[in-house]
């Protein structure tokens, strides 16, 4: 089994513990949506697609498990470190890269490292494109416009 598949199996089991069906469905859709977007963005930028996708699968898990978004990025990074330590799918440098991306992913108005930026951008792509009729959040507007330019989405 690939490591991404193995991680997804773990995340799926965690998400399946959520008892509100609507919330569970949107959690699954969001993590898989961000995971796909992260792979695409990492490929375009010559970065590790697997690590990007793994970070995306874990990035909001803390919020889903606890039902709270308070400091969810920082707490989510701690949770990811715990999970990756248990699953032993990544080496130290990869764990750092994943946890750093999760730690910074809510800081949409600042620029961090290349993999941190992949996760932020993937999150924004999912927020903005899963329902194009919705208004783009103000803090995501500039980033979404940059992404549209980068990917030639000029419609
Ligand atoms: Fe997210």
Short mmCIF file of C-alpha atoms and ligand atoms in Angstrom, two decimals:
data_model
loop_
_atom_site.label_atom_id
_atom_site.label_comp_id
_atom_site.label_asym_id
_atom_site.label_seq_id
_atom_site.Cartn_x
_atom_site.Cartn_y
_atom_site.Cartn_z
CA UNK A 1 0.00 0.00 0.00
CA UNK A 2 1.31 3.49 -0.80
CA UNK A 3 1.98 5.78 2.15
CA UNK A 4 -0.69 8.19 0.98
CA UNK A 5 -3.18 5.34 0.85
CA UNK A 6 -2.13 4.21 4.30
CA UNK A 7 -2.50 7.71 5.72
CA UNK A 8 -5.92 8.07 4.06
CA UNK A 9 -7.03 4.82 5.66
CA UNK A 10 -6.15 6.28 9.07
CA UNK A 11 -7.81 9.63 8.33
CA UNK A 12 -10.94 7.93 6.94
CA UNK A 13 -11.29 5.94 10.16
CA UNK A 14 -10.97 9.14 12.22
CA UNK A 15 -13.53 10.97 10.09
CA UNK A 16 -15.93 8.06 10.28
CA UNK A 17 -16.09 8.67 14.04
CA UNK A 18 -17.84 12.01 13.38
CA UNK A 19 -21.48 11.44 14.17
CA UNK A 20 -23.11 14.38 12.33
CA UNK A 21 -23.52 13.15 8.75
CA UNK A 22 -23.40 16.57 7.02
CA UNK A 23 -20.27 17.60 8.87
CA UNK A 24 -18.62 14.27 8.16
CA UNK A 25 -19.44 14.52 4.45
CA UNK A 26 -18.07 18.03 4.12
CA UNK A 27 -14.96 17.11 6.14
CA UNK A 28 -14.21 14.21 3.80
CA UNK A 29 -14.90 16.31 0.70
CA UNK A 30 -12.65 19.11 1.97
CA UNK A 31 -9.67 16.95 2.94
CA UNK A 32 -9.76 15.04 -0.37
CA UNK A 33 -10.38 18.23 -2.34
CA UNK A 34 -7.42 19.99 -0.74
CA UNK A 35 -5.34 16.85 -1.19
CA UNK A 36 -5.98 16.81 -4.95
CA UNK A 37 -5.33 20.55 -5.28
CA UNK A 38 -2.11 20.22 -3.25
CA UNK A 39 -0.85 17.47 -5.58
CA UNK A 40 -1.56 19.62 -8.62
CA UNK A 41 0.08 22.73 -7.18
CA UNK A 42 3.15 20.79 -5.97
CA UNK A 43 3.54 19.21 -9.43
CA UNK A 44 3.36 22.60 -11.10
CA UNK A 45 5.99 24.02 -8.72
CA UNK A 46 8.35 21.03 -8.80
CA UNK A 47 7.74 20.10 -5.15
CA UNK A 48 7.05 16.74 -3.51
CA UNK A 49 3.48 15.85 -4.52
CA UNK A 50 3.11 13.01 -2.04
CA UNK A 51 4.16 15.14 0.95
CA UNK A 52 1.85 17.95 -0.19
CA UNK A 53 -1.04 15.53 -0.44
CA UNK A 54 -0.31 13.98 2.94
CA UNK A 55 -0.19 17.41 4.62
CA UNK A 56 -3.54 18.22 3.06
CA UNK A 57 -5.13 14.99 4.35
CA UNK A 58 -4.19 15.96 7.90
CA UNK A 59 -4.51 19.74 7.84
CA UNK A 60 -7.97 20.24 9.42
CA UNK A 61 -8.24 16.96 11.27
CA UNK A 62 -7.85 18.58 14.69
CA UNK A 63 -10.81 20.88 14.00
CA UNK A 64 -12.94 17.96 12.85
CA UNK A 65 -12.05 15.81 15.84
CA UNK A 66 -12.73 18.55 18.39
CA UNK A 67 -15.43 20.55 16.59
CA UNK A 68 -13.44 23.75 17.21
CA UNK A 69 -11.38 25.95 14.87
CA UNK A 70 -9.71 27.83 17.71
CA UNK A 71 -5.97 27.77 16.99
CA UNK A 72 -6.69 24.73 14.81
CA UNK A 73 -3.62 25.18 12.61
CA UNK A 74 -1.14 25.07 15.49
CA UNK A 75 -2.99 22.33 17.34
CA UNK A 76 -3.40 20.49 14.05
CA UNK A 77 0.36 20.49 13.55
CA UNK A 78 0.82 18.84 16.96
CA UNK A 79 -1.81 16.25 16.13
CA UNK A 80 -0.18 15.55 12.75
CA UNK A 81 3.19 15.03 14.48
CA UNK A 82 1.57 12.55 16.85
CA UNK A 83 -0.12 10.65 14.00
CA UNK A 84 2.97 10.57 11.80
CA UNK A 85 5.03 9.39 14.76
CA UNK A 86 2.61 6.53 15.26
CA UNK A 87 2.24 5.53 11.60
CA UNK A 88 5.99 5.77 10.82
CA UNK A 89 5.39 6.63 7.16
CA UNK A 90 7.73 9.61 6.98
CA UNK A 91 11.30 10.46 7.88
CA UNK A 92 12.13 13.37 10.17
CA UNK A 93 12.51 15.94 7.41
CA UNK A 94 9.21 14.92 5.80
CA UNK A 95 7.40 15.06 9.14
CA UNK A 96 8.80 18.57 9.67
CA UNK A 97 7.66 19.68 6.22
CA UNK A 98 4.13 18.36 6.76
CA UNK A 99 3.80 19.80 10.27
CA UNK A 100 5.16 23.17 9.20
CA UNK A 101 2.64 23.38 6.35
CA UNK A 102 -0.21 22.58 8.74
CA UNK A 103 1.12 24.99 11.39
CA UNK A 104 1.13 27.90 8.91
CA UNK A 105 -1.91 27.05 6.82
CA UNK A 106 -4.25 29.58 8.41
CA UNK A 107 -1.84 32.48 7.81
CA UNK A 108 -3.21 33.21 4.36
CA UNK A 109 -2.03 36.83 4.25
CA UNK A 110 1.67 36.10 4.71
CA UNK A 111 4.13 34.11 2.62
CA UNK A 112 5.97 31.19 4.21
CA UNK A 113 8.09 28.36 2.78
CA UNK A 114 7.29 26.69 -0.58
CA UNK A 115 5.48 23.66 0.89
CA UNK A 116 3.64 25.88 3.41
CA UNK A 117 2.40 27.92 0.48
CA UNK A 118 1.24 24.81 -1.41
CA UNK A 119 -1.08 23.88 1.45
CA UNK A 120 -2.45 27.42 1.89
CA UNK A 121 -3.08 27.68 -1.85
CA UNK A 122 -4.69 24.23 -2.02
CA UNK A 123 -7.00 25.18 0.87
CA UNK A 124 -7.99 28.37 -0.97
CA UNK A 125 -8.58 26.49 -4.24
CA UNK A 126 -10.97 24.12 -2.48
CA UNK A 127 -12.76 26.96 -0.66
CA UNK A 128 -13.14 29.03 -3.81
CA UNK A 129 -13.81 26.41 -6.49
CA UNK A 130 -15.98 23.80 -4.82
CA UNK A 131 -18.86 26.23 -5.26
CA UNK A 132 -17.94 29.02 -7.65
CA UNK A 133 -21.23 30.83 -6.94
CA UNK A 134 -20.05 31.63 -3.42
CA UNK A 135 -18.29 34.92 -2.70
CA UNK A 136 -14.56 34.59 -2.11
CA UNK A 137 -13.58 35.47 1.47
CA UNK A 138 -11.70 38.73 1.77
CA UNK A 139 -8.60 37.17 3.32
CA UNK A 140 -8.44 34.68 0.43
CA UNK A 141 -9.07 37.10 -2.43
CA UNK A 142 -5.51 38.15 -3.29
CA UNK A 143 -4.22 34.60 -3.01
CA UNK A 144 -7.05 33.27 -5.21
CA UNK A 145 -6.32 35.91 -7.86
CA UNK A 146 -2.62 34.97 -7.86
CA UNK A 147 -3.56 31.31 -8.25
CA UNK A 148 -5.92 32.05 -11.14
CA UNK A 149 -3.05 33.82 -12.90
CA UNK A 150 -0.56 31.05 -12.13
CA UNK A 151 -2.90 28.38 -13.50
CA UNK A 152 -4.29 30.43 -16.39
CA UNK A 153 -7.83 30.43 -14.99
CA UNK A 154 -8.90 33.63 -16.63
CA UNK A 155 -12.62 32.99 -17.21
FE1 LIG B 1 -8.88 23.59 5.24
#
